[in-house]
PDB file of C-alpha atoms in Angstrom:
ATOM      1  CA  UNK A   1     -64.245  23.691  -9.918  1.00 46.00           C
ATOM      2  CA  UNK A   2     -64.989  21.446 -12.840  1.00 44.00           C
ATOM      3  CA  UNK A   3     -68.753  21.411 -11.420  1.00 53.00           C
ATOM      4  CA  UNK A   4     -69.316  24.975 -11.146  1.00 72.00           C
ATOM      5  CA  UNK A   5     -71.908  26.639 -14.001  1.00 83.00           C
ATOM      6  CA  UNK A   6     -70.776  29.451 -15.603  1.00 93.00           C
ATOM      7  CA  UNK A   7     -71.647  33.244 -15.626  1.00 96.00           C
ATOM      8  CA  UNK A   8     -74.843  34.892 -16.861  1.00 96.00           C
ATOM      9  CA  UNK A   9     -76.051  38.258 -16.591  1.00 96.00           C
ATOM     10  CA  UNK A  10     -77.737  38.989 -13.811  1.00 97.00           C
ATOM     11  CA  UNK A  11     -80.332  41.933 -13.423  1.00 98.00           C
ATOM     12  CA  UNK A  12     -78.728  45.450 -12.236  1.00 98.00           C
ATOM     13  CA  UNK A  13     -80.395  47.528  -9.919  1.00 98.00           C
ATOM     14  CA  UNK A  14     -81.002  51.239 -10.094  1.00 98.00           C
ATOM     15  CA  UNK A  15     -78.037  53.816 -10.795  1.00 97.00           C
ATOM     16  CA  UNK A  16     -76.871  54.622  -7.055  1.00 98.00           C
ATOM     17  CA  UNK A  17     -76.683  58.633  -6.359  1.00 98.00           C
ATOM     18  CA  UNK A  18     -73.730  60.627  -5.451  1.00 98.00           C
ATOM     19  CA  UNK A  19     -74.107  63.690  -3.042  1.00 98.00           C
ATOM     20  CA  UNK A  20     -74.104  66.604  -5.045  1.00 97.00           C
ATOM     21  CA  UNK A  21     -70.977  67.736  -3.482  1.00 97.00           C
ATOM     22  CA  UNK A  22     -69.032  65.709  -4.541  1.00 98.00           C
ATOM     23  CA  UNK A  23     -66.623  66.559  -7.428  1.00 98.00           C
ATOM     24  CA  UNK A  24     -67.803  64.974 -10.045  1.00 98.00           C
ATOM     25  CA  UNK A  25     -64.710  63.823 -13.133  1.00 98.00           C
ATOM     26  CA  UNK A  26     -65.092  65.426 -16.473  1.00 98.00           C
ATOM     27  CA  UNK A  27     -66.421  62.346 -18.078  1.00 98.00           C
ATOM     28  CA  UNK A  28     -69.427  61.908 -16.211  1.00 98.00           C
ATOM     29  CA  UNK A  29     -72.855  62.623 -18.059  1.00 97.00           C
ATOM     30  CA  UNK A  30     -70.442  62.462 -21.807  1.00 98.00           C
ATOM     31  CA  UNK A  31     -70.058  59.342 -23.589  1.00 97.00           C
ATOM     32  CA  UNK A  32     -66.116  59.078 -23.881  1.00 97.00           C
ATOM     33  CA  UNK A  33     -63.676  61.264 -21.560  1.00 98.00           C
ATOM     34  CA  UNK A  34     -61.740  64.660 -23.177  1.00 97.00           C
ATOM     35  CA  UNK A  35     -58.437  63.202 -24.498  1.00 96.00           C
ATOM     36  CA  UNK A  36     -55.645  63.465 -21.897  1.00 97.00           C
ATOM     37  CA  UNK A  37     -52.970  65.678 -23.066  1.00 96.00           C
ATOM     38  CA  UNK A  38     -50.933  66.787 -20.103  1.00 96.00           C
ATOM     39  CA  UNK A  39     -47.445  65.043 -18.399  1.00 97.00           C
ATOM     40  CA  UNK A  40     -47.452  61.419 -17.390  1.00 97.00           C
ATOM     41  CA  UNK A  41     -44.826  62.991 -14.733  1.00 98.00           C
ATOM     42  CA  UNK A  42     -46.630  64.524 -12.507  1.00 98.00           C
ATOM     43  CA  UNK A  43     -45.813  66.878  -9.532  1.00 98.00           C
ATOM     44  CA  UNK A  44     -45.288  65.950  -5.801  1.00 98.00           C
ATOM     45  CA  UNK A  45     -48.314  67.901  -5.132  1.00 98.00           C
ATOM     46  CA  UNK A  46     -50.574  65.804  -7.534  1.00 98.00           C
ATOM     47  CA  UNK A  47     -48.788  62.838  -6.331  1.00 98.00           C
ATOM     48  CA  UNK A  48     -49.846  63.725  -2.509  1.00 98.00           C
ATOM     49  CA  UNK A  49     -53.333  63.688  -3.864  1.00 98.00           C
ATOM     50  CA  UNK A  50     -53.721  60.856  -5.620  1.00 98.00           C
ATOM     51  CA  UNK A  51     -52.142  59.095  -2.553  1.00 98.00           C
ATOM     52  CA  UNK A  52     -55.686  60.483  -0.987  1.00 98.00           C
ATOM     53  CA  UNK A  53     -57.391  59.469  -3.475  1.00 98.00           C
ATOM     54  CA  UNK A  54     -55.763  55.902  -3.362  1.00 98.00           C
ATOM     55  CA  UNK A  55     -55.886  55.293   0.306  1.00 98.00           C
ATOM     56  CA  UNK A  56     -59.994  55.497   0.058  1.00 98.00           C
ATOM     57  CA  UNK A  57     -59.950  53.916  -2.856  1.00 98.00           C
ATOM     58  CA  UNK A  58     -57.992  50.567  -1.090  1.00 98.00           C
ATOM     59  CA  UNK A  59     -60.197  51.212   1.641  1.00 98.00           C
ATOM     60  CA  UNK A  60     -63.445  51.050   0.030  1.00 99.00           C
ATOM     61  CA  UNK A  61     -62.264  47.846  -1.580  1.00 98.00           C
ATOM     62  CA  UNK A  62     -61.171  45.968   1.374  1.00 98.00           C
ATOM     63  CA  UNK A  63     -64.868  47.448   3.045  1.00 98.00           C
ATOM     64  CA  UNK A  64     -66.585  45.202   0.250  1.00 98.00           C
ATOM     65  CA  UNK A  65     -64.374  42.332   0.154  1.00 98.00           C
ATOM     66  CA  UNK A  66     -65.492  41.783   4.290  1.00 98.00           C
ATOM     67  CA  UNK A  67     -68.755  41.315   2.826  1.00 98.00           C
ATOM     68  CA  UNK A  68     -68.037  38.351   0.792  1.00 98.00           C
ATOM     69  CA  UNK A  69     -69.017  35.388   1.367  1.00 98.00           C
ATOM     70  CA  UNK A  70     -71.530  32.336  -0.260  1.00 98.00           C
ATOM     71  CA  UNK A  71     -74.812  34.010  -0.741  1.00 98.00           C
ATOM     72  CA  UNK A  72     -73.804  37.329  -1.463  1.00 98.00           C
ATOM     73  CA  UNK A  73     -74.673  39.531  -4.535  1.00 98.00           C
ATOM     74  CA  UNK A  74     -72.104  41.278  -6.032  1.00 98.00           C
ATOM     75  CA  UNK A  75     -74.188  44.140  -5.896  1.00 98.00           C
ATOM     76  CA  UNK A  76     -74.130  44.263  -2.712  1.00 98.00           C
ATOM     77  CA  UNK A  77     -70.572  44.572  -3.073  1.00 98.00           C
ATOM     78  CA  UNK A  78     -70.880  47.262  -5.295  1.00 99.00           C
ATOM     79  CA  UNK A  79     -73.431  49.435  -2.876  1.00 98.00           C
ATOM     80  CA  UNK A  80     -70.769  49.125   0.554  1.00 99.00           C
ATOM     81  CA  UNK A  81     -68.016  50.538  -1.936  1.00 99.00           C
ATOM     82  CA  UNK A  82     -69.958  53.088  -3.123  1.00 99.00           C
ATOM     83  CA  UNK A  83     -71.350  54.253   0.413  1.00 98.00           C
ATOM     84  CA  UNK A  84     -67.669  54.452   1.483  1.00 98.00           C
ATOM     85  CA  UNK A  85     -66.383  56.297  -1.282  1.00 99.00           C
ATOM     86  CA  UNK A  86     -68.839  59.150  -0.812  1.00 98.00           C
ATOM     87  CA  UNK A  87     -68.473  58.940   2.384  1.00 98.00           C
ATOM     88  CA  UNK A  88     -65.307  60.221   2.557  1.00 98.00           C
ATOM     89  CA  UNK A  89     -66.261  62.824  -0.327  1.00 98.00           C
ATOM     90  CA  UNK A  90     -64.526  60.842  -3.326  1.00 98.00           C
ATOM     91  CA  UNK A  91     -66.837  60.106  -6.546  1.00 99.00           C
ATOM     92  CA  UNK A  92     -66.559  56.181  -7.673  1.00 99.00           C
ATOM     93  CA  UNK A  93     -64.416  56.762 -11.008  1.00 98.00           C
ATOM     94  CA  UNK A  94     -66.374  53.938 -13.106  1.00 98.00           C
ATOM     95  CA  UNK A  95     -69.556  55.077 -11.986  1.00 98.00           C
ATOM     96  CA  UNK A  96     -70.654  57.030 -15.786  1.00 98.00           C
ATOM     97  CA  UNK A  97     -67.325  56.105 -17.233  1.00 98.00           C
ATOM     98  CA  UNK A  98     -68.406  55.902 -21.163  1.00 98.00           C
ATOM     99  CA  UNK A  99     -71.555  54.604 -19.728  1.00 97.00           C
ATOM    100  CA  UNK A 100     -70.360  51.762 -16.960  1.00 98.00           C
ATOM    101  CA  UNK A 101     -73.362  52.001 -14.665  1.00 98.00           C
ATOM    102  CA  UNK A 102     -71.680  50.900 -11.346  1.00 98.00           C
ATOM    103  CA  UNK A 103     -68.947  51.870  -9.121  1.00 98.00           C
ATOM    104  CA  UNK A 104     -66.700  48.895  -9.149  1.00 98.00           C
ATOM    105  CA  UNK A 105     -65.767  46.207 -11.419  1.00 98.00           C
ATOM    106  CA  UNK A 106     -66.790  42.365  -9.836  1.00 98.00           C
ATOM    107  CA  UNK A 107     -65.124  39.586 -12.052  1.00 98.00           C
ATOM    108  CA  UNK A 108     -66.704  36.650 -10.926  1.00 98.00           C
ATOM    109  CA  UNK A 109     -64.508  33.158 -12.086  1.00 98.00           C
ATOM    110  CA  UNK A 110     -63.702  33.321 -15.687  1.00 98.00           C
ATOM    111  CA  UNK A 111     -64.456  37.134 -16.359  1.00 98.00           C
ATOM    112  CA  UNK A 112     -61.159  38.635 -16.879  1.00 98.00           C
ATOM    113  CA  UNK A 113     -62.405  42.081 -16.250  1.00 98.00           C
ATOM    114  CA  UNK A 114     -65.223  44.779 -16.038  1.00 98.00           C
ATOM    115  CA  UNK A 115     -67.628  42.659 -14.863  1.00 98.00           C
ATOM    116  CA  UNK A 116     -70.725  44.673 -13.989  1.00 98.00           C
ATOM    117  CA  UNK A 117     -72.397  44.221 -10.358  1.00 98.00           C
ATOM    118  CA  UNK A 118     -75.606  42.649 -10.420  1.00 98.00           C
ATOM    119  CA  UNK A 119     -78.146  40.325  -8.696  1.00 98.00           C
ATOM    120  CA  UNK A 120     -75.234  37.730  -9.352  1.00 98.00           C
ATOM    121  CA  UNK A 121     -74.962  35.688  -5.953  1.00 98.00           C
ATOM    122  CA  UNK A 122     -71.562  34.403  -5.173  1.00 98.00           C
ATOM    123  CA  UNK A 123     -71.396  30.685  -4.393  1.00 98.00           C
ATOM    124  CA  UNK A 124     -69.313  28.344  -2.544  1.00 98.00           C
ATOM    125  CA  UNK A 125     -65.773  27.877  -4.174  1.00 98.00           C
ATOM    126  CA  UNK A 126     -66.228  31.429  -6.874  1.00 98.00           C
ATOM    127  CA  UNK A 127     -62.911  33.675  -7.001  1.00 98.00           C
ATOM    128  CA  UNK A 128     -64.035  36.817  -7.604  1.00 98.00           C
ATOM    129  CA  UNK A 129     -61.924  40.556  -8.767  1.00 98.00           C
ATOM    130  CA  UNK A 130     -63.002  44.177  -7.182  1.00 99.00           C
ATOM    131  CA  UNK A 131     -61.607  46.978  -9.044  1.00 98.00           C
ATOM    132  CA  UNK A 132     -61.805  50.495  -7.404  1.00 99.00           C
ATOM    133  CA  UNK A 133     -60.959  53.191  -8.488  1.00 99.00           C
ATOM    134  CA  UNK A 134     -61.600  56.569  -6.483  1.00 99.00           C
ATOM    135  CA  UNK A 135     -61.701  60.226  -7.690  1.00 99.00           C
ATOM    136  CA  UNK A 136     -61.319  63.217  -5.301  1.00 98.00           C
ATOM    137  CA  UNK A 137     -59.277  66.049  -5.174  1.00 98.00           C
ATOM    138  CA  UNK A 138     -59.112  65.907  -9.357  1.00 98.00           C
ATOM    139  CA  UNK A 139     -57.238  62.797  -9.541  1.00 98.00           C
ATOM    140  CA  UNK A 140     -57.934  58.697  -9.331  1.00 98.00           C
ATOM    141  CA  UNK A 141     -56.187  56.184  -7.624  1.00 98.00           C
ATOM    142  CA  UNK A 142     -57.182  52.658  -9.334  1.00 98.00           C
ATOM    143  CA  UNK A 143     -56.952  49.443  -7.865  1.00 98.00           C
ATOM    144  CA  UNK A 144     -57.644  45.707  -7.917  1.00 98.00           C
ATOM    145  CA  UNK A 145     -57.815  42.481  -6.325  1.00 98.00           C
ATOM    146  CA  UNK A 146     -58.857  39.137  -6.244  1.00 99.00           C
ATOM    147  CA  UNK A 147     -60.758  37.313  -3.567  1.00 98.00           C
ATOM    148  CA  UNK A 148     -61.852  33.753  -2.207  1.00 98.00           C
ATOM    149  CA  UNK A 149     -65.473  32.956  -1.638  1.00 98.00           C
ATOM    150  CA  UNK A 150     -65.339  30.126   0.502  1.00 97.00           C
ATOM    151  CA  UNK A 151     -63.771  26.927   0.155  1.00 97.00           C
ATOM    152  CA  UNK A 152     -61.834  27.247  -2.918  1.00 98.00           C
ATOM    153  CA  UNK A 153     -59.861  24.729  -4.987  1.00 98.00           C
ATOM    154  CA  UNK A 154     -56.583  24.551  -5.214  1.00 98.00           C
ATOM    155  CA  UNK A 155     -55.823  24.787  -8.324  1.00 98.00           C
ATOM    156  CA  UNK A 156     -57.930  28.444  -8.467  1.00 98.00           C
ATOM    157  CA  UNK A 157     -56.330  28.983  -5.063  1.00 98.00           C
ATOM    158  CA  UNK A 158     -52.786  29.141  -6.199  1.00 98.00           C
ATOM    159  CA  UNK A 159     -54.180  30.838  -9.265  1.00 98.00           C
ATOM    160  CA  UNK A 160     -54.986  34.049  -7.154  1.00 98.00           C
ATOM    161  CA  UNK A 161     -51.752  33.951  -4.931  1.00 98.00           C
ATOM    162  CA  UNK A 162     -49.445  33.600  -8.225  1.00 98.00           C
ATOM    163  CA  UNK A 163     -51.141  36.061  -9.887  1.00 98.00           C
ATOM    164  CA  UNK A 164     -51.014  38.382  -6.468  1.00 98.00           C
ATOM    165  CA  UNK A 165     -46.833  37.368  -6.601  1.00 98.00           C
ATOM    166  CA  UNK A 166     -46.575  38.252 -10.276  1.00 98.00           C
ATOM    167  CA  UNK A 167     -47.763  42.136  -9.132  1.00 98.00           C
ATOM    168  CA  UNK A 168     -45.026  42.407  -6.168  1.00 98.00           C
ATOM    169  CA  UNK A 169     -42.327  41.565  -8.901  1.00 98.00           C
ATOM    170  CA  UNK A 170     -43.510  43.369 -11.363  1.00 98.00           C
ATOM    171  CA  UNK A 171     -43.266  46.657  -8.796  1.00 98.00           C
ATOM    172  CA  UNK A 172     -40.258  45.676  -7.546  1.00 98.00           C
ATOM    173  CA  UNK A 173     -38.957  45.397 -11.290  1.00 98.00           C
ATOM    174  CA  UNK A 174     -39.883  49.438 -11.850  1.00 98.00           C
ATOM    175  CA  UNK A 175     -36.809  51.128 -12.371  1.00 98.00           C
ATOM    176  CA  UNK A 176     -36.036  54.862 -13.661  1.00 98.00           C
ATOM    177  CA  UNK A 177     -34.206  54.686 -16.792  1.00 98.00           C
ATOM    178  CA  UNK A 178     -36.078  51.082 -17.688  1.00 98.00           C
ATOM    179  CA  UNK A 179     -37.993  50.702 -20.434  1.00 98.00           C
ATOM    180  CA  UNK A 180     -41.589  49.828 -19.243  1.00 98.00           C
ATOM    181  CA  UNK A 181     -41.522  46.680 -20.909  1.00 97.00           C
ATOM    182  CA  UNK A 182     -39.837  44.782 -18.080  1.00 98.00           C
ATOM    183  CA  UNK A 183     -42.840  45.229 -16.131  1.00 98.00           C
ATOM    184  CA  UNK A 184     -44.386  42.585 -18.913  1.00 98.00           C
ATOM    185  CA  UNK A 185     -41.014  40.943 -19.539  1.00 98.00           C
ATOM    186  CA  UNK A 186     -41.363  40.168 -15.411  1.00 98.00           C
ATOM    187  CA  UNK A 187     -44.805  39.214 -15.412  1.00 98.00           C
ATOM    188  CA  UNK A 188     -44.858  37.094 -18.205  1.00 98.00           C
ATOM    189  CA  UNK A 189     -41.934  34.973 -17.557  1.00 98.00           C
ATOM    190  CA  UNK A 190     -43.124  34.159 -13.932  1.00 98.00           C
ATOM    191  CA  UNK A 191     -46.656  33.050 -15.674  1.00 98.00           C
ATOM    192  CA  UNK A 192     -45.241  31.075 -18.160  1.00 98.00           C
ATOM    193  CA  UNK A 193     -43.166  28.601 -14.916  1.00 98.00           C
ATOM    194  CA  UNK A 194     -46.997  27.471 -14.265  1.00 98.00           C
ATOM    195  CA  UNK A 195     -48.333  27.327 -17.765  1.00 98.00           C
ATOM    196  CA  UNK A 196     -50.886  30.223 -17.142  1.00 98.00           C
ATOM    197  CA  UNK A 197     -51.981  32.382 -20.084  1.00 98.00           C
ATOM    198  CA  UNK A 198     -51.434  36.346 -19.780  1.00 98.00           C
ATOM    199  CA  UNK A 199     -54.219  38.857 -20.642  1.00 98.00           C
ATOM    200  CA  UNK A 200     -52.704  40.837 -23.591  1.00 98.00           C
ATOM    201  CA  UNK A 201     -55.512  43.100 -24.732  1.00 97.00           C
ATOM    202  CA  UNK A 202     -56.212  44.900 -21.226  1.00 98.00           C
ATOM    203  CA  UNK A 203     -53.409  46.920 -19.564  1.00 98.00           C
ATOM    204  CA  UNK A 204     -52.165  48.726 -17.060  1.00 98.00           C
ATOM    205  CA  UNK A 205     -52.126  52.469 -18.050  1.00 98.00           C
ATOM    206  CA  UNK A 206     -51.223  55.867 -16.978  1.00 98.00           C
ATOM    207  CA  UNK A 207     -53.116  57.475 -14.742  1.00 98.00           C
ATOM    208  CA  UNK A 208     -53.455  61.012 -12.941  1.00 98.00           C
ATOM    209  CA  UNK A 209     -56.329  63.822 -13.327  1.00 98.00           C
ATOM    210  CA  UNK A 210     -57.159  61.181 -15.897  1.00 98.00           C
ATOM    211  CA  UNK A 211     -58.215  57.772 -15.448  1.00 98.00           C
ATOM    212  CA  UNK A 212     -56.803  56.819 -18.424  1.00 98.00           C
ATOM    213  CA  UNK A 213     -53.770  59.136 -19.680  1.00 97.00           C
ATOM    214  CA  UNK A 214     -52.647  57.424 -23.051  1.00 95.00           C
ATOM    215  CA  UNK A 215     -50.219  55.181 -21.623  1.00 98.00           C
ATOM    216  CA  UNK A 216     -50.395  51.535 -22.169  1.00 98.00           C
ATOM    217  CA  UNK A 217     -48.246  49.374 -19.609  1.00 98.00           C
ATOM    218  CA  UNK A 218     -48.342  45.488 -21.300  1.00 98.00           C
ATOM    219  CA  UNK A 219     -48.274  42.833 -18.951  1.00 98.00           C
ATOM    220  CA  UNK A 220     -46.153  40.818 -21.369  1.00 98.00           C
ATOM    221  CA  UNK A 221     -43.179  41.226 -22.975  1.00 96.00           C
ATOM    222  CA  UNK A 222     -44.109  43.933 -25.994  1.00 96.00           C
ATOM    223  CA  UNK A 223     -41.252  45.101 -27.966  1.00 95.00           C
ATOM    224  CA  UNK A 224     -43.399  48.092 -28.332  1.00 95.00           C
ATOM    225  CA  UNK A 225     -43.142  48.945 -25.332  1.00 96.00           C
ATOM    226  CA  UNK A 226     -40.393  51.275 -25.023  1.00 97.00           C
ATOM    227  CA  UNK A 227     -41.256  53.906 -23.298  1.00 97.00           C
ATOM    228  CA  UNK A 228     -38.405  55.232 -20.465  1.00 98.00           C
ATOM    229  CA  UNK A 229     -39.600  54.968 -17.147  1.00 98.00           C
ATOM    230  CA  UNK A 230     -38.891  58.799 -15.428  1.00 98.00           C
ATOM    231  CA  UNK A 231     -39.112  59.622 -11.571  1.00 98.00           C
ATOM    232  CA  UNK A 232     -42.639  61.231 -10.897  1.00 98.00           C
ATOM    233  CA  UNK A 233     -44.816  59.091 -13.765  1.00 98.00           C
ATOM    234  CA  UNK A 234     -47.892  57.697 -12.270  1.00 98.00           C
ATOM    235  CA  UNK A 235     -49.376  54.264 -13.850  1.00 98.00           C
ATOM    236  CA  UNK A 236     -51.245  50.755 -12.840  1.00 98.00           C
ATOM    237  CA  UNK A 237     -49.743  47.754 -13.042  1.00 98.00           C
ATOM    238  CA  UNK A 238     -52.547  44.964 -12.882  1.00 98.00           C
ATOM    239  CA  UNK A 239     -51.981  41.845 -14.428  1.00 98.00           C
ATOM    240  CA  UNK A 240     -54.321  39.082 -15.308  1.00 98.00           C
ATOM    241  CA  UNK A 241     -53.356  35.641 -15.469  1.00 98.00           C
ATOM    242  CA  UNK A 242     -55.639  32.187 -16.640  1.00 98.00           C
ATOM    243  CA  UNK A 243     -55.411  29.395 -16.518  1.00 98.00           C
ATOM    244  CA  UNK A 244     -55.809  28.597 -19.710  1.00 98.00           C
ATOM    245  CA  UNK A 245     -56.072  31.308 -22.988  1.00 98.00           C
ATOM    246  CA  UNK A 246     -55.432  34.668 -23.048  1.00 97.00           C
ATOM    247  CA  UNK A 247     -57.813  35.030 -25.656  1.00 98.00           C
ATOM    248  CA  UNK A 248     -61.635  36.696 -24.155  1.00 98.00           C
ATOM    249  CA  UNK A 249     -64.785  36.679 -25.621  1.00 98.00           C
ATOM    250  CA  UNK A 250     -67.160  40.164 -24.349  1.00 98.00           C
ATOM    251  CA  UNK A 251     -71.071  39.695 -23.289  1.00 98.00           C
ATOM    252  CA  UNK A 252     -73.747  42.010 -25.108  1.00 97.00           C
ATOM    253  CA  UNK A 253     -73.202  44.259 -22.160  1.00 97.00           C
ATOM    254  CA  UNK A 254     -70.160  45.792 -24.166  1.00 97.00           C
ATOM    255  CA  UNK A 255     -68.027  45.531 -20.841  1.00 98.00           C
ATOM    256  CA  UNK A 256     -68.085  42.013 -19.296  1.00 98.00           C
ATOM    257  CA  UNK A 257     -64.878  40.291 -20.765  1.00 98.00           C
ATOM    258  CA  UNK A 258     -64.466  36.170 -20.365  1.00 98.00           C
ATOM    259  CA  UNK A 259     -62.018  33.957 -21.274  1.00 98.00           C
ATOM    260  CA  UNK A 260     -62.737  32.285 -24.438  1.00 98.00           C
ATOM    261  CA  UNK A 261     -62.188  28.797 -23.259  1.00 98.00           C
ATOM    262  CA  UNK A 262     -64.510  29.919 -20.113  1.00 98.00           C
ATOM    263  CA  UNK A 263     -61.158  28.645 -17.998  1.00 98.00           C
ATOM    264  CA  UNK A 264     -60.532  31.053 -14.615  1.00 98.00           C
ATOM    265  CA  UNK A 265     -58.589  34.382 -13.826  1.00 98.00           C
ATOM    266  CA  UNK A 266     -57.233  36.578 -11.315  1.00 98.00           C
ATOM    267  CA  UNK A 267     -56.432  39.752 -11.727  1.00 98.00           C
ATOM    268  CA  UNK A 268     -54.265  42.424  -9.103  1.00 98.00           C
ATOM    269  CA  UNK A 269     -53.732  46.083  -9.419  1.00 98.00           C
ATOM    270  CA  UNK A 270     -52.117  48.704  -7.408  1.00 98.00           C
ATOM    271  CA  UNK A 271     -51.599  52.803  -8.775  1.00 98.00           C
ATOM    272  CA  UNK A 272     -47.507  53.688  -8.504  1.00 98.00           C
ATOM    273  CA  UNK A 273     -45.700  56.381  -8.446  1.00 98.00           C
ATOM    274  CA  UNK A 274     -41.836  56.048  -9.645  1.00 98.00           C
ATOM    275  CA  UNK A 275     -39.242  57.018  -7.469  1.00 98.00           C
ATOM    276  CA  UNK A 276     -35.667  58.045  -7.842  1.00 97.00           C
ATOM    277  CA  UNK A 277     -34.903  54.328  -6.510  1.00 96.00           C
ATOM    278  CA  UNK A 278     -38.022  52.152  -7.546  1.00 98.00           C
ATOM    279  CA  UNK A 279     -41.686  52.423  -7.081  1.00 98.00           C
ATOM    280  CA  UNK A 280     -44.113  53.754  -4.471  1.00 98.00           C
ATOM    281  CA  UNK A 281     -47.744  52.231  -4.258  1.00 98.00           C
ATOM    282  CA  UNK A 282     -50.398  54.792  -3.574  1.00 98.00           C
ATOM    283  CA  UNK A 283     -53.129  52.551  -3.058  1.00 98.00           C
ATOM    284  CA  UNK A 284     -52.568  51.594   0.510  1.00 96.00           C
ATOM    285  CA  UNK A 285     -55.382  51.192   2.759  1.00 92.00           C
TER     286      UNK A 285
END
């Protein structure tokens, strides 16, 4: 890993077209969403569709992650998520959001998140992050994961499986009645066993008819954080973990975010929806 070069831009390729009948969210074409000011417990019928909406969205990612491989652009990765997602009449949720001008996220290494697809070619030994999100229906489902290209080192290799194992708990730790801090409280004390720094500044968050509802789900241990978790709320839960700081620096772009000390990160996500015993995951391929 140590000989690897690190991140530039690359150049982006023209804005990919929806089919105009496809639902398009409210954002799209405005330069910040309408303020969300409805439930974060939402109904079983919304819930039923945002389990729609995250089953294509899970599929569309694992559709782009059996493209990759050494010598592929990430843009590339970006164009078989989008063909899926309108294929199966959903709109790509990122594509227009307050100007993102793609349809998934690709973190390549030591971008923590947003990274923006582009003639970027993945090379031997890269981890990279998809983040889909899929909107159909009137709701999103949002998820994330992160993937090998090629041989990878073992030190980035446990990386990604530790930071995939700090998810599961954290699901397993959601609990009606809990404040939503333990879901940090979780995450953060099974980061800190291997000395790996964890993202504070980008959450997990409600989500619903909006992408982004208000609420903020740390993935550390914030005694602000005291929201009660209630049967029926829909959120993410997507941790990222470095291996070194948590602290990020952001390209010009105004979206790409990297770890300050350039150091790797892995990032998983998955949409839930609380249950009278735990937590269900709705994106599910």
């Amino acid at each position: 890993m140590s000989g690897q070069s690190l991140l530039v831009p690359g150049e982006l390729s023209p804005t990919r077209s929806v089919p105009g009948n496809i639902r398009r969210p409210e954002y799209v074409g405005k330069p910040a969403p309408t303020p969300y000011n409805g439930p974060e417990v939402q109904t079983p019928e919304t819930v039923e569709l945002m389990r729609t909406a995250g089953r294509i969205a899970a599929r569309a990612m694992a559709e782009a992650a059996k493209a990759i491989a050494p010598g592929v652009t990430t843009d590339e990765l970006d164009r078989i998520a989008h063909a899926y997602m309108c294929d199966h009449g959903a709109y790509p949720s990122t594509l227009g959001y307050r100007g993102f001008p793609k349809s998934l996220c690709s973190s390549v290494n030591e971008v923590i998140c947003h990274g923006i697809p582009d003639s970027t070619v993945l090379k031997d030994g890269d981890i990279i992050n998809l983040d889909v999100t899929a909107y159909i229906g009137g709701v999103h489902g949002d998820n994330n994961a992160t993937y090998l290209v090629g041989d990878v080192d073992e030190e980035s290799r446990l990386l990604v499986e530790r930071t995939r194992e700090s998810l599961n708990r954290a699901i397993k730790a959601v609990r009606p009645g809990r404040q939503i801090n333990i879901i940090g409280r979780v995450i953060e004390s099974y980061a800190k066993r291997f000395g790996y720094g964890v993202v504070r500044d980008f959450t997990g968050h409600g989500i619903n008819s909006s992408f982004h509802s208000g609420l903020i789900v740390p993935h550390y241990d914030s005694p602000h954080a005291t929201t009660v978790i209630q049967p029926g709320m829909t959120f993410t839960i997507e941790p990222m973990l470095t291996l070194g700081t948590y602290e990020y620096d952001m390209w010009d772009d105004g979206w790409t975010v990297v770890t300050k000390d350039r150091k790797r990160t892995a990032q998983f996500e998955h949409t839930l929806v609380v249950t009278d015993t735990g937590a269900e995951i709705l994106t599910l391929p």
